[in-house]
Amino acid sequence: NAGVTQTPKFRVLKTGQSMTLLCAQDMNHEYMYWYRQDPGMGLRLIHYSVGEGTTAKGEVPDGYNVSRLKKQNFLLGLESAAPSQTSVYFCASSYVWTSGIYEQYFGPGTRLTVT
Amino acid sequence: AQTVTQSQPEMSVQEAETVTLSCTYDTSESDYYLFWYKQPPSRQMILVIRQEAYKQQNATENRFSVNFQKAAKSFSLKISDSQLGDAAMYFCAYRSLPNAGGTSYGKLTFGQGTILTVHP
Protein backbone atom coordinates (compact mmCIF):
# COMPACT_ATOMS: atom_id res chain seq x y z
CA ASN A 1 0.00 0.00 0.00
CA ALA A 2 1.90 3.04 -1.28
CA GLY A 3 -0.66 5.61 -0.10
CA VAL A 4 -0.43 8.86 -2.06
CA THR A 5 2.44 9.24 -4.49
CA GLN A 6 3.50 12.24 -6.57
CA THR A 7 5.60 12.45 -9.72
CA PRO A 8 8.05 14.15 -10.09
CA LYS A 9 9.57 15.13 -6.72
CA PHE A 10 11.54 18.07 -8.14
CA ARG A 11 11.32 20.07 -11.33
CA VAL A 12 12.82 23.22 -12.78
CA LEU A 13 10.96 24.97 -15.59
CA LYS A 14 11.62 28.03 -17.66
CA THR A 15 8.95 30.69 -17.90
CA GLY A 16 6.38 29.72 -20.50
CA GLN A 17 7.04 25.99 -20.40
CA SER A 18 4.32 23.53 -19.56
CA MET A 19 4.26 20.47 -17.35
CA THR A 20 1.96 18.00 -15.66
CA LEU A 21 2.20 16.78 -12.08
CA LEU A 22 0.80 13.34 -11.43
CA CYS A 23 -0.84 12.24 -8.21
CA ALA A 24 -1.81 8.63 -7.62
CA GLN A 25 -3.53 7.00 -4.64
CA ASP A 26 -4.22 3.34 -3.97
CA MET A 27 -6.69 3.75 -1.09
CA ASN A 28 -9.81 3.96 -3.27
CA HIS A 29 -10.46 7.51 -2.07
CA GLU A 30 -13.24 9.48 -3.71
CA TYR A 31 -11.90 12.94 -2.93
CA MET A 32 -8.61 14.30 -4.19
CA TYR A 33 -7.01 17.73 -3.79
CA TRP A 34 -4.11 19.80 -5.04
CA TYR A 35 -2.54 22.36 -2.68
CA ARG A 36 0.40 24.68 -2.99
CA GLN A 37 2.63 25.65 -0.08
CA ASP A 38 4.35 29.01 0.03
CA PRO A 39 6.42 30.46 2.88
CA GLY A 40 4.31 32.16 5.54
CA MET A 41 1.04 31.19 3.86
CA GLY A 42 0.42 27.60 4.80
CA LEU A 43 -1.17 25.38 2.17
CA ARG A 44 -3.78 26.74 -0.20
CA LEU A 45 -6.21 24.74 -2.28
CA ILE A 46 -5.76 24.94 -6.05
CA HIS A 47 -8.34 22.46 -7.38
CA TYR A 48 -10.15 19.45 -6.07
CA SER A 49 -12.20 16.49 -7.26
CA VAL A 50 -15.07 14.68 -5.60
CA GLY A 51 -15.00 11.75 -7.97
CA GLU A 52 -13.84 10.37 -11.29
CA GLY A 53 -14.56 12.77 -14.09
CA THR A 54 -15.38 15.75 -11.82
CA THR A 55 -13.20 18.69 -10.84
CA ALA A 56 -13.75 22.04 -9.16
CA LYS A 57 -11.79 25.21 -8.44
CA GLY A 58 -10.25 25.96 -5.08
CA GLU A 59 -8.86 29.19 -3.70
CA VAL A 60 -6.02 29.79 -6.15
CA PRO A 61 -6.91 28.08 -9.46
CA ASP A 62 -5.56 30.64 -11.95
CA GLY A 63 -2.84 29.28 -14.22
CA TYR A 64 -3.63 25.64 -13.43
CA ASN A 65 -5.83 22.95 -14.92
CA VAL A 66 -6.68 19.51 -13.60
CA SER A 67 -8.14 16.26 -14.79
CA ARG A 68 -9.38 13.13 -13.10
CA LEU A 69 -9.96 10.56 -15.81
CA LYS A 70 -9.33 7.66 -13.44
CA LYS A 71 -10.40 7.47 -9.81
CA GLN A 72 -6.89 6.81 -8.58
CA ASN A 73 -5.17 9.62 -10.50
CA PHE A 74 -5.41 13.39 -10.28
CA LEU A 75 -3.32 15.45 -12.70
CA LEU A 76 -2.31 19.08 -12.24
CA GLY A 77 -1.23 20.96 -15.34
CA LEU A 78 0.62 24.21 -15.84
CA GLU A 79 0.11 25.38 -19.41
CA SER A 80 2.51 28.34 -19.33
CA ALA A 81 4.61 28.41 -16.19
CA ALA A 82 5.31 31.70 -14.43
CA PRO A 83 7.80 32.50 -11.66
CA SER A 84 4.82 33.08 -9.31
CA GLN A 85 4.12 29.36 -9.60
CA THR A 86 7.38 28.49 -7.89
CA SER A 87 6.15 26.53 -4.90
CA VAL A 88 5.84 23.14 -3.27
CA TYR A 89 2.79 21.25 -4.51
CA PHE A 90 0.96 18.69 -2.44
CA CYS A 91 -1.64 16.22 -3.49
CA ALA A 92 -4.04 14.82 -0.91
CA SER A 93 -6.92 12.38 -0.88
CA SER A 94 -9.64 11.32 1.50
CA TYR A 95 -12.59 9.02 1.96
CA VAL A 96 -16.18 10.14 1.58
CA TRP A 97 -17.73 11.62 4.72
CA THR A 98 -19.93 8.63 5.39
CA SER A 99 -16.83 6.54 6.04
CA GLY A 100 -16.31 8.25 9.39
CA ILE A 101 -12.67 8.92 8.50
CA TYR A 102 -12.17 12.63 8.01
CA GLU A 103 -8.49 13.27 7.66
CA GLN A 104 -6.74 13.89 4.38
CA TYR A 105 -3.73 11.82 3.38
CA PHE A 106 -0.91 13.70 1.74
CA GLY A 107 1.69 12.86 -0.87
CA PRO A 108 5.37 13.72 -0.38
CA GLY A 109 5.19 16.96 -2.35
CA THR A 110 6.75 18.29 -5.55
CA ARG A 111 9.15 21.21 -5.43
CA LEU A 112 8.73 23.27 -8.59
CA THR A 113 10.99 26.16 -9.52
CA VAL A 114 10.14 28.42 -12.45
CA THR A 115 13.02 30.59 -13.68
CA ALA B 1 -15.17 31.67 4.26
CA GLN B 2 -13.18 30.20 7.09
CA THR B 3 -9.82 31.50 8.21
CA VAL B 4 -7.19 29.94 10.42
CA THR B 5 -4.53 31.96 12.22
CA GLN B 6 -1.35 30.75 13.86
CA SER B 7 0.15 33.79 15.53
CA GLN B 8 3.47 32.17 16.50
CA PRO B 9 5.77 31.89 13.48
CA GLU B 10 8.41 30.18 15.63
CA MET B 11 8.54 28.46 18.99
CA SER B 12 11.29 26.68 20.85
CA VAL B 13 11.34 24.22 23.73
CA GLN B 14 13.88 22.29 25.72
CA GLU B 15 13.88 18.54 25.37
CA ALA B 16 11.52 16.89 27.91
CA GLU B 17 9.67 20.16 28.50
CA THR B 18 6.14 21.10 27.45
CA VAL B 19 5.21 23.54 24.73
CA THR B 20 1.87 24.88 23.51
CA LEU B 21 1.20 26.02 19.95
CA SER B 22 -1.68 28.42 19.39
CA CYS B 23 -4.35 28.40 16.72
CA THR B 24 -7.49 30.45 16.30
CA TYR B 25 -10.07 30.21 13.58
CA ASP B 26 -13.06 32.05 12.30
CA THR B 27 -16.22 30.33 11.08
CA SER B 28 -19.97 30.65 11.11
CA GLU B 29 -20.45 26.90 10.98
CA SER B 30 -21.45 24.87 14.01
CA ASP B 31 -20.04 21.51 12.93
CA TYR B 32 -16.56 21.05 11.59
CA TYR B 33 -13.26 19.29 12.19
CA LEU B 34 -9.93 20.63 13.33
CA PHE B 35 -6.55 19.07 12.77
CA TRP B 36 -2.92 19.52 13.63
CA TYR B 37 -0.45 18.37 11.00
CA LYS B 38 3.29 18.02 11.46
CA GLN B 39 5.68 18.70 8.59
CA PRO B 40 9.27 17.61 9.30
CA PRO B 41 12.15 18.58 7.00
CA SER B 42 11.21 15.66 4.75
CA ARG B 43 8.13 17.75 3.76
CA GLN B 44 5.74 14.87 4.45
CA MET B 45 2.49 16.04 6.06
CA ILE B 46 1.75 13.87 9.08
CA LEU B 47 -1.53 13.98 10.97
CA VAL B 48 -0.91 14.57 14.67
CA ILE B 49 -4.38 14.89 16.12
CA ARG B 50 -7.95 15.72 15.17
CA GLN B 51 -10.93 17.18 17.00
CA GLU B 52 -14.60 17.02 16.11
CA ALA B 53 -16.33 20.29 16.95
CA TYR B 54 -19.39 18.57 18.43
CA LYS B 55 -17.24 16.78 21.00
CA GLN B 56 -16.54 18.78 24.14
CA GLN B 57 -13.82 16.43 25.28
CA ASN B 58 -10.36 17.45 24.19
CA ALA B 59 -8.56 14.99 21.93
CA THR B 60 -5.39 13.28 23.12
CA GLU B 61 -2.82 11.19 21.27
CA ASN B 62 0.02 10.03 23.51
CA ARG B 63 2.16 13.12 24.26
CA PHE B 64 -0.04 15.37 22.12
CA SER B 65 -3.23 16.95 23.39
CA VAL B 66 -5.41 19.86 22.41
CA ASN B 67 -7.24 22.58 24.26
CA PHE B 68 -10.38 23.13 22.22
CA GLN B 69 -12.39 26.20 23.17
CA LYS B 70 -15.32 26.29 20.73
CA ALA B 71 -16.84 29.55 21.92
CA ALA B 72 -13.48 31.29 21.71
CA LYS B 73 -12.67 29.53 18.42
CA SER B 74 -9.35 28.43 19.77
CA PHE B 75 -7.54 25.13 19.16
CA SER B 76 -4.11 24.92 20.76
CA LEU B 77 -1.74 21.95 20.66
CA LYS B 78 0.21 20.90 23.73
CA ILE B 79 3.26 18.71 23.32
CA SER B 80 4.44 17.11 26.54
CA ASP B 81 7.86 15.61 27.18
CA SER B 82 9.17 17.15 23.96
CA GLN B 83 11.57 15.05 21.92
CA LEU B 84 14.12 16.00 19.29
CA GLY B 85 11.95 14.27 16.72
CA ASP B 86 9.13 16.72 17.42
CA ALA B 87 11.08 19.48 15.68
CA ALA B 88 9.05 20.42 12.61
CA MET B 89 6.61 22.89 11.13
CA TYR B 90 3.15 22.45 12.65
CA PHE B 91 -0.02 23.42 10.81
CA CYS B 92 -3.46 23.91 12.24
CA ALA B 93 -6.23 23.13 9.77
CA TYR B 94 -10.01 23.45 9.56
CA ARG B 95 -12.29 21.18 7.60
CA SER B 96 -15.93 21.89 6.86
CA LEU B 97 -18.57 19.22 6.60
CA PRO B 98 -20.04 18.70 3.12
CA ASN B 99 -22.95 20.98 2.33
CA ALA B 100 -25.98 20.57 0.14
CA GLY B 101 -24.68 23.06 -2.41
CA GLY B 102 -21.53 21.05 -2.89
CA THR B 103 -19.27 24.03 -2.29
CA SER B 104 -17.32 22.36 0.47
CA TYR B 105 -16.31 18.81 -0.15
CA GLY B 106 -13.91 18.64 2.70
CA LYS B 107 -11.19 21.04 1.70
CA LEU B 108 -8.74 21.96 4.42
CA THR B 109 -8.06 25.56 5.35
CA PHE B 110 -4.59 25.88 6.85
CA GLY B 111 -2.93 28.33 9.17
CA GLN B 112 0.43 29.85 8.33
CA GLY B 113 2.37 27.29 10.33
CA THR B 114 4.60 27.39 13.41
CA ILE B 115 8.20 26.22 13.29
CA LEU B 116 9.04 24.29 16.44
CA THR B 117 12.66 23.92 17.48
CA VAL B 118 13.59 21.43 20.19
CA HIS B 119 16.84 22.08 22.06
CA PRO B 120 18.72 19.16 23.60
PDB file of C-alpha atoms in Angstrom:
ATOM      1  CA  ASN A   1       0.000   0.000   0.000  1.00  0.00           C
ATOM      2  CA  ALA A   2       1.900   3.041  -1.283  1.00  0.00           C
ATOM      3  CA  GLY A   3      -0.661   5.613  -0.103  1.00  0.00           C
ATOM      4  CA  VAL A   4      -0.427   8.858  -2.058  1.00  0.00           C
ATOM      5  CA  THR A   5       2.441   9.244  -4.491  1.00  0.00           C
ATOM      6  CA  GLN A   6       3.504  12.244  -6.569  1.00  0.00           C
ATOM      7  CA  THR A   7       5.601  12.451  -9.716  1.00  0.00           C
ATOM      8  CA  PRO A   8       8.049  14.148 -10.091  1.00  0.00           C
ATOM      9  CA  LYS A   9       9.573  15.126  -6.724  1.00  0.00           C
ATOM     10  CA  PHE A  10      11.537  18.069  -8.139  1.00  0.00           C
ATOM     11  CA  ARG A  11      11.324  20.066 -11.333  1.00  0.00           C
ATOM     12  CA  VAL A  12      12.820  23.219 -12.777  1.00  0.00           C
ATOM     13  CA  LEU A  13      10.962  24.968 -15.585  1.00  0.00           C
ATOM     14  CA  LYS A  14      11.621  28.032 -17.656  1.00  0.00           C
ATOM     15  CA  THR A  15       8.949  30.692 -17.902  1.00  0.00           C
ATOM     16  CA  GLY A  16       6.383  29.724 -20.505  1.00  0.00           C
ATOM     17  CA  GLN A  17       7.043  25.989 -20.401  1.00  0.00           C
ATOM     18  CA  SER A  18       4.319  23.525 -19.562  1.00  0.00           C
ATOM     19  CA  MET A  19       4.256  20.470 -17.354  1.00  0.00           C
ATOM     20  CA  THR A  20       1.958  18.001 -15.657  1.00  0.00           C
ATOM     21  CA  LEU A  21       2.197  16.778 -12.076  1.00  0.00           C
ATOM     22  CA  LEU A  22       0.799  13.340 -11.434  1.00  0.00           C
ATOM     23  CA  CYS A  23      -0.836  12.238  -8.209  1.00  0.00           C
ATOM     24  CA  ALA A  24      -1.813   8.632  -7.619  1.00  0.00           C
ATOM     25  CA  GLN A  25      -3.526   6.998  -4.644  1.00  0.00           C
ATOM     26  CA  ASP A  26      -4.222   3.344  -3.969  1.00  0.00           C
ATOM     27  CA  MET A  27      -6.693   3.748  -1.095  1.00  0.00           C
ATOM     28  CA  ASN A  28      -9.807   3.957  -3.272  1.00  0.00           C
ATOM     29  CA  HIS A  29     -10.463   7.508  -2.069  1.00  0.00           C
ATOM     30  CA  GLU A  30     -13.238   9.479  -3.711  1.00  0.00           C
ATOM     31  CA  TYR A  31     -11.902  12.938  -2.933  1.00  0.00           C
ATOM     32  CA  MET A  32      -8.611  14.303  -4.189  1.00  0.00           C
ATOM     33  CA  TYR A  33      -7.012  17.731  -3.788  1.00  0.00           C
ATOM     34  CA  TRP A  34      -4.108  19.797  -5.038  1.00  0.00           C
ATOM     35  CA  TYR A  35      -2.535  22.356  -2.683  1.00  0.00           C
ATOM     36  CA  ARG A  36       0.405  24.679  -2.987  1.00  0.00           C
ATOM     37  CA  GLN A  37       2.627  25.646  -0.075  1.00  0.00           C
ATOM     38  CA  ASP A  38       4.354  29.011   0.033  1.00  0.00           C
ATOM     39  CA  PRO A  39       6.423  30.455   2.884  1.00  0.00           C
ATOM     40  CA  GLY A  40       4.311  32.158   5.538  1.00  0.00           C
ATOM     41  CA  MET A  41       1.041  31.193   3.856  1.00  0.00           C
ATOM     42  CA  GLY A  42       0.424  27.599   4.804  1.00  0.00           C
ATOM     43  CA  LEU A  43      -1.174  25.378   2.175  1.00  0.00           C
ATOM     44  CA  ARG A  44      -3.780  26.740  -0.199  1.00  0.00           C
ATOM     45  CA  LEU A  45      -6.207  24.741  -2.278  1.00  0.00           C
ATOM     46  CA  ILE A  46      -5.765  24.937  -6.051  1.00  0.00           C
ATOM     47  CA  HIS A  47      -8.335  22.455  -7.381  1.00  0.00           C
ATOM     48  CA  TYR A  48     -10.148  19.452  -6.073  1.00  0.00           C
ATOM     49  CA  SER A  49     -12.195  16.490  -7.261  1.00  0.00           C
ATOM     50  CA  VAL A  50     -15.068  14.679  -5.601  1.00  0.00           C
ATOM     51  CA  GLY A  51     -15.005  11.746  -7.974  1.00  0.00           C
ATOM     52  CA  GLU A  52     -13.838  10.365 -11.289  1.00  0.00           C
ATOM     53  CA  GLY A  53     -14.560  12.772 -14.086  1.00  0.00           C
ATOM     54  CA  THR A  54     -15.378  15.749 -11.825  1.00  0.00           C
ATOM     55  CA  THR A  55     -13.196  18.692 -10.841  1.00  0.00           C
ATOM     56  CA  ALA A  56     -13.745  22.040  -9.162  1.00  0.00           C
ATOM     57  CA  LYS A  57     -11.789  25.213  -8.441  1.00  0.00           C
ATOM     58  CA  GLY A  58     -10.252  25.956  -5.085  1.00  0.00           C
ATOM     59  CA  GLU A  59      -8.863  29.194  -3.700  1.00  0.00           C
ATOM     60  CA  VAL A  60      -6.018  29.790  -6.154  1.00  0.00           C
ATOM     61  CA  PRO A  61      -6.914  28.080  -9.464  1.00  0.00           C
ATOM     62  CA  ASP A  62      -5.558  30.636 -11.951  1.00  0.00           C
ATOM     63  CA  GLY A  63      -2.836  29.278 -14.217  1.00  0.00           C
ATOM     64  CA  TYR A  64      -3.627  25.637 -13.426  1.00  0.00           C
ATOM     65  CA  ASN A  65      -5.827  22.952 -14.919  1.00  0.00           C
ATOM     66  CA  VAL A  66      -6.685  19.512 -13.603  1.00  0.00           C
ATOM     67  CA  SER A  67      -8.141  16.256 -14.787  1.00  0.00           C
ATOM     68  CA  ARG A  68      -9.377  13.127 -13.098  1.00  0.00           C
ATOM     69  CA  LEU A  69      -9.956  10.556 -15.808  1.00  0.00           C
ATOM     70  CA  LYS A  70      -9.329   7.661 -13.441  1.00  0.00           C
ATOM     71  CA  LYS A  71     -10.404   7.465  -9.812  1.00  0.00           C
ATOM     72  CA  GLN A  72      -6.893   6.811  -8.576  1.00  0.00           C
ATOM     73  CA  ASN A  73      -5.173   9.621 -10.497  1.00  0.00           C
ATOM     74  CA  PHE A  74      -5.411  13.390 -10.280  1.00  0.00           C
ATOM     75  CA  LEU A  75      -3.316  15.454 -12.700  1.00  0.00           C
ATOM     76  CA  LEU A  76      -2.305  19.075 -12.240  1.00  0.00           C
ATOM     77  CA  GLY A  77      -1.225  20.955 -15.338  1.00  0.00           C
ATOM     78  CA  LEU A  78       0.622  24.209 -15.839  1.00  0.00           C
ATOM     79  CA  GLU A  79       0.113  25.381 -19.412  1.00  0.00           C
ATOM     80  CA  SER A  80       2.507  28.337 -19.333  1.00  0.00           C
ATOM     81  CA  ALA A  81       4.608  28.406 -16.193  1.00  0.00           C
ATOM     82  CA  ALA A  82       5.305  31.697 -14.435  1.00  0.00           C
ATOM     83  CA  PRO A  83       7.801  32.503 -11.658  1.00  0.00           C
ATOM     84  CA  SER A  84       4.822  33.077  -9.314  1.00  0.00           C
ATOM     85  CA  GLN A  85       4.121  29.363  -9.603  1.00  0.00           C
ATOM     86  CA  THR A  86       7.383  28.485  -7.893  1.00  0.00           C
ATOM     87  CA  SER A  87       6.147  26.529  -4.903  1.00  0.00           C
ATOM     88  CA  VAL A  88       5.839  23.144  -3.273  1.00  0.00           C
ATOM     89  CA  TYR A  89       2.791  21.250  -4.512  1.00  0.00           C
ATOM     90  CA  PHE A  90       0.963  18.690  -2.440  1.00  0.00           C
ATOM     91  CA  CYS A  91      -1.638  16.222  -3.490  1.00  0.00           C
ATOM     92  CA  ALA A  92      -4.043  14.817  -0.912  1.00  0.00           C
ATOM     93  CA  SER A  93      -6.920  12.383  -0.879  1.00  0.00           C
ATOM     94  CA  SER A  94      -9.644  11.323   1.500  1.00  0.00           C
ATOM     95  CA  TYR A  95     -12.590   9.018   1.964  1.00  0.00           C
ATOM     96  CA  VAL A  96     -16.178  10.145   1.576  1.00  0.00           C
ATOM     97  CA  TRP A  97     -17.732  11.617   4.722  1.00  0.00           C
ATOM     98  CA  THR A  98     -19.927   8.633   5.392  1.00  0.00           C
ATOM     99  CA  SER A  99     -16.833   6.539   6.040  1.00  0.00           C
ATOM    100  CA  GLY A 100     -16.306   8.254   9.389  1.00  0.00           C
ATOM    101  CA  ILE A 101     -12.667   8.915   8.496  1.00  0.00           C
ATOM    102  CA  TYR A 102     -12.175  12.626   8.008  1.00  0.00           C
ATOM    103  CA  GLU A 103      -8.487  13.267   7.659  1.00  0.00           C
ATOM    104  CA  GLN A 104      -6.738  13.889   4.380  1.00  0.00           C
ATOM    105  CA  TYR A 105      -3.735  11.823   3.381  1.00  0.00           C
ATOM    106  CA  PHE A 106      -0.907  13.704   1.738  1.00  0.00           C
ATOM    107  CA  GLY A 107       1.687  12.861  -0.865  1.00  0.00           C
ATOM    108  CA  PRO A 108       5.369  13.719  -0.382  1.00  0.00           C
ATOM    109  CA  GLY A 109       5.187  16.958  -2.351  1.00  0.00           C
ATOM    110  CA  THR A 110       6.752  18.289  -5.552  1.00  0.00           C
ATOM    111  CA  ARG A 111       9.150  21.213  -5.431  1.00  0.00           C
ATOM    112  CA  LEU A 112       8.732  23.271  -8.592  1.00  0.00           C
ATOM    113  CA  THR A 113      10.992  26.157  -9.522  1.00  0.00           C
ATOM    114  CA  VAL A 114      10.143  28.417 -12.454  1.00  0.00           C
ATOM    115  CA  THR A 115      13.022  30.594 -13.678  1.00  0.00           C
TER     116      THR A 115
ATOM    117  CA  ALA B   1     -15.172  31.666   4.256  1.00  0.00           C
ATOM    118  CA  GLN B   2     -13.183  30.203   7.089  1.00  0.00           C
ATOM    119  CA  THR B   3      -9.819  31.505   8.208  1.00  0.00           C
ATOM    120  CA  VAL B   4      -7.189  29.941  10.424  1.00  0.00           C
ATOM    121  CA  THR B   5      -4.526  31.962  12.218  1.00  0.00           C
ATOM    122  CA  GLN B   6      -1.354  30.755  13.865  1.00  0.00           C
ATOM    123  CA  SER B   7       0.154  33.793  15.528  1.00  0.00           C
ATOM    124  CA  GLN B   8       3.466  32.171  16.496  1.00  0.00           C
ATOM    125  CA  PRO B   9       5.772  31.893  13.477  1.00  0.00           C
ATOM    126  CA  GLU B  10       8.406  30.178  15.627  1.00  0.00           C
ATOM    127  CA  MET B  11       8.540  28.459  18.988  1.00  0.00           C
ATOM    128  CA  SER B  12      11.287  26.676  20.853  1.00  0.00           C
ATOM    129  CA  VAL B  13      11.337  24.221  23.728  1.00  0.00           C
ATOM    130  CA  GLN B  14      13.880  22.285  25.716  1.00  0.00           C
ATOM    131  CA  GLU B  15      13.883  18.544  25.366  1.00  0.00           C
ATOM    132  CA  ALA B  16      11.523  16.892  27.913  1.00  0.00           C
ATOM    133  CA  GLU B  17       9.674  20.165  28.504  1.00  0.00           C
ATOM    134  CA  THR B  18       6.140  21.097  27.453  1.00  0.00           C
ATOM    135  CA  VAL B  19       5.209  23.541  24.727  1.00  0.00           C
ATOM    136  CA  THR B  20       1.871  24.883  23.505  1.00  0.00           C
ATOM    137  CA  LEU B  21       1.202  26.015  19.948  1.00  0.00           C
ATOM    138  CA  SER B  22      -1.678  28.418  19.395  1.00  0.00           C
ATOM    139  CA  CYS B  23      -4.352  28.395  16.717  1.00  0.00           C
ATOM    140  CA  THR B  24      -7.486  30.451  16.303  1.00  0.00           C
ATOM    141  CA  TYR B  25     -10.066  30.210  13.577  1.00  0.00           C
ATOM    142  CA  ASP B  26     -13.062  32.050  12.297  1.00  0.00           C
ATOM    143  CA  THR B  27     -16.218  30.334  11.078  1.00  0.00           C
ATOM    144  CA  SER B  28     -19.969  30.650  11.109  1.00  0.00           C
ATOM    145  CA  GLU B  29     -20.453  26.903  10.983  1.00  0.00           C
ATOM    146  CA  SER B  30     -21.455  24.874  14.009  1.00  0.00           C
ATOM    147  CA  ASP B  31     -20.044  21.512  12.932  1.00  0.00           C
ATOM    148  CA  TYR B  32     -16.556  21.054  11.590  1.00  0.00           C
ATOM    149  CA  TYR B  33     -13.260  19.292  12.191  1.00  0.00           C
ATOM    150  CA  LEU B  34      -9.933  20.635  13.332  1.00  0.00           C
ATOM    151  CA  PHE B  35      -6.546  19.065  12.772  1.00  0.00           C
ATOM    152  CA  TRP B  36      -2.919  19.516  13.629  1.00  0.00           C
ATOM    153  CA  TYR B  37      -0.450  18.368  11.000  1.00  0.00           C
ATOM    154  CA  LYS B  38       3.286  18.018  11.456  1.00  0.00           C
ATOM    155  CA  GLN B  39       5.680  18.705   8.594  1.00  0.00           C
ATOM    156  CA  PRO B  40       9.265  17.612   9.298  1.00  0.00           C
ATOM    157  CA  PRO B  41      12.151  18.581   7.003  1.00  0.00           C
ATOM    158  CA  SER B  42      11.212  15.664   4.754  1.00  0.00           C
ATOM    159  CA  ARG B  43       8.128  17.746   3.765  1.00  0.00           C
ATOM    160  CA  GLN B  44       5.742  14.873   4.449  1.00  0.00           C
ATOM    161  CA  MET B  45       2.489  16.038   6.058  1.00  0.00           C
ATOM    162  CA  ILE B  46       1.749  13.872   9.080  1.00  0.00           C
ATOM    163  CA  LEU B  47      -1.529  13.984  10.967  1.00  0.00           C
ATOM    164  CA  VAL B  48      -0.906  14.569  14.667  1.00  0.00           C
ATOM    165  CA  ILE B  49      -4.377  14.893  16.125  1.00  0.00           C
ATOM    166  CA  ARG B  50      -7.946  15.721  15.171  1.00  0.00           C
ATOM    167  CA  GLN B  51     -10.930  17.179  17.005  1.00  0.00           C
ATOM    168  CA  GLU B  52     -14.604  17.016  16.110  1.00  0.00           C
ATOM    169  CA  ALA B  53     -16.334  20.292  16.953  1.00  0.00           C
ATOM    170  CA  TYR B  54     -19.388  18.574  18.431  1.00  0.00           C
ATOM    171  CA  LYS B  55     -17.240  16.785  21.001  1.00  0.00           C
ATOM    172  CA  GLN B  56     -16.543  18.783  24.142  1.00  0.00           C
ATOM    173  CA  GLN B  57     -13.818  16.434  25.280  1.00  0.00           C
ATOM    174  CA  ASN B  58     -10.359  17.451  24.187  1.00  0.00           C
ATOM    175  CA  ALA B  59      -8.556  14.990  21.926  1.00  0.00           C
ATOM    176  CA  THR B  60      -5.385  13.280  23.119  1.00  0.00           C
ATOM    177  CA  GLU B  61      -2.817  11.186  21.271  1.00  0.00           C
ATOM    178  CA  ASN B  62       0.018  10.031  23.509  1.00  0.00           C
ATOM    179  CA  ARG B  63       2.159  13.125  24.257  1.00  0.00           C
ATOM    180  CA  PHE B  64      -0.040  15.374  22.125  1.00  0.00           C
ATOM    181  CA  SER B  65      -3.227  16.951  23.386  1.00  0.00           C
ATOM    182  CA  VAL B  66      -5.407  19.864  22.409  1.00  0.00           C
ATOM    183  CA  ASN B  67      -7.244  22.580  24.264  1.00  0.00           C
ATOM    184  CA  PHE B  68     -10.383  23.134  22.217  1.00  0.00           C
ATOM    185  CA  GLN B  69     -12.395  26.204  23.168  1.00  0.00           C
ATOM    186  CA  LYS B  70     -15.315  26.289  20.733  1.00  0.00           C
ATOM    187  CA  ALA B  71     -16.838  29.548  21.915  1.00  0.00           C
ATOM    188  CA  ALA B  72     -13.482  31.287  21.713  1.00  0.00           C
ATOM    189  CA  LYS B  73     -12.669  29.530  18.419  1.00  0.00           C
ATOM    190  CA  SER B  74      -9.346  28.426  19.771  1.00  0.00           C
ATOM    191  CA  PHE B  75      -7.541  25.129  19.161  1.00  0.00           C
ATOM    192  CA  SER B  76      -4.109  24.919  20.764  1.00  0.00           C
ATOM    193  CA  LEU B  77      -1.738  21.954  20.657  1.00  0.00           C
ATOM    194  CA  LYS B  78       0.205  20.895  23.731  1.00  0.00           C
ATOM    195  CA  ILE B  79       3.257  18.713  23.316  1.00  0.00           C
ATOM    196  CA  SER B  80       4.440  17.113  26.544  1.00  0.00           C
ATOM    197  CA  ASP B  81       7.856  15.608  27.177  1.00  0.00           C
ATOM    198  CA  SER B  82       9.174  17.151  23.964  1.00  0.00           C
ATOM    199  CA  GLN B  83      11.574  15.051  21.925  1.00  0.00           C
ATOM    200  CA  LEU B  84      14.120  15.998  19.289  1.00  0.00           C
ATOM    201  CA  GLY B  85      11.952  14.267  16.718  1.00  0.00           C
ATOM    202  CA  ASP B  86       9.133  16.719  17.422  1.00  0.00           C
ATOM    203  CA  ALA B  87      11.076  19.477  15.682  1.00  0.00           C
ATOM    204  CA  ALA B  88       9.053  20.419  12.608  1.00  0.00           C
ATOM    205  CA  MET B  89       6.607  22.892  11.128  1.00  0.00           C
ATOM    206  CA  TYR B  90       3.146  22.453  12.649  1.00  0.00           C
ATOM    207  CA  PHE B  91      -0.021  23.418  10.811  1.00  0.00           C
ATOM    208  CA  CYS B  92      -3.459  23.911  12.244  1.00  0.00           C
ATOM    209  CA  ALA B  93      -6.225  23.129   9.765  1.00  0.00           C
ATOM    210  CA  TYR B  94     -10.012  23.449   9.560  1.00  0.00           C
ATOM    211  CA  ARG B  95     -12.285  21.179   7.598  1.00  0.00           C
ATOM    212  CA  SER B  96     -15.928  21.889   6.858  1.00  0.00           C
ATOM    213  CA  LEU B  97     -18.568  19.224   6.596  1.00  0.00           C
ATOM    214  CA  PRO B  98     -20.044  18.702   3.122  1.00  0.00           C
ATOM    215  CA  ASN B  99     -22.950  20.978   2.335  1.00  0.00           C
ATOM    216  CA  ALA B 100     -25.976  20.572   0.136  1.00  0.00           C
ATOM    217  CA  GLY B 101     -24.677  23.061  -2.408  1.00  0.00           C
ATOM    218  CA  GLY B 102     -21.530  21.045  -2.888  1.00  0.00           C
ATOM    219  CA  THR B 103     -19.274  24.032  -2.294  1.00  0.00           C
ATOM    220  CA  SER B 104     -17.320  22.356   0.469  1.00  0.00           C
ATOM    221  CA  TYR B 105     -16.306  18.811  -0.150  1.00  0.00           C
ATOM    222  CA  GLY B 106     -13.909  18.639   2.696  1.00  0.00           C
ATOM    223  CA  LYS B 107     -11.188  21.036   1.700  1.00  0.00           C
ATOM    224  CA  LEU B 108      -8.737  21.959   4.425  1.00  0.00           C
ATOM    225  CA  THR B 109      -8.059  25.561   5.351  1.00  0.00           C
ATOM    226  CA  PHE B 110      -4.594  25.882   6.854  1.00  0.00           C
ATOM    227  CA  GLY B 111      -2.934  28.330   9.171  1.00  0.00           C
ATOM    228  CA  GLN B 112       0.425  29.851   8.326  1.00  0.00           C
ATOM    229  CA  GLY B 113       2.369  27.294  10.333  1.00  0.00           C
ATOM    230  CA  THR B 114       4.598  27.393  13.414  1.00  0.00           C
ATOM    231  CA  ILE B 115       8.202  26.222  13.287  1.00  0.00           C
ATOM    232  CA  LEU B 116       9.040  24.287  16.439  1.00  0.00           C
ATOM    233  CA  THR B 117      12.662  23.918  17.483  1.00  0.00           C
ATOM    234  CA  VAL B 118      13.590  21.432  20.194  1.00  0.00           C
ATOM    235  CA  HIS B 119      16.835  22.082  22.062  1.00  0.00           C
ATOM    236  CA  PRO B 120      18.725  19.160  23.604  1.00  0.00           C
TER     237      PRO B 120
END
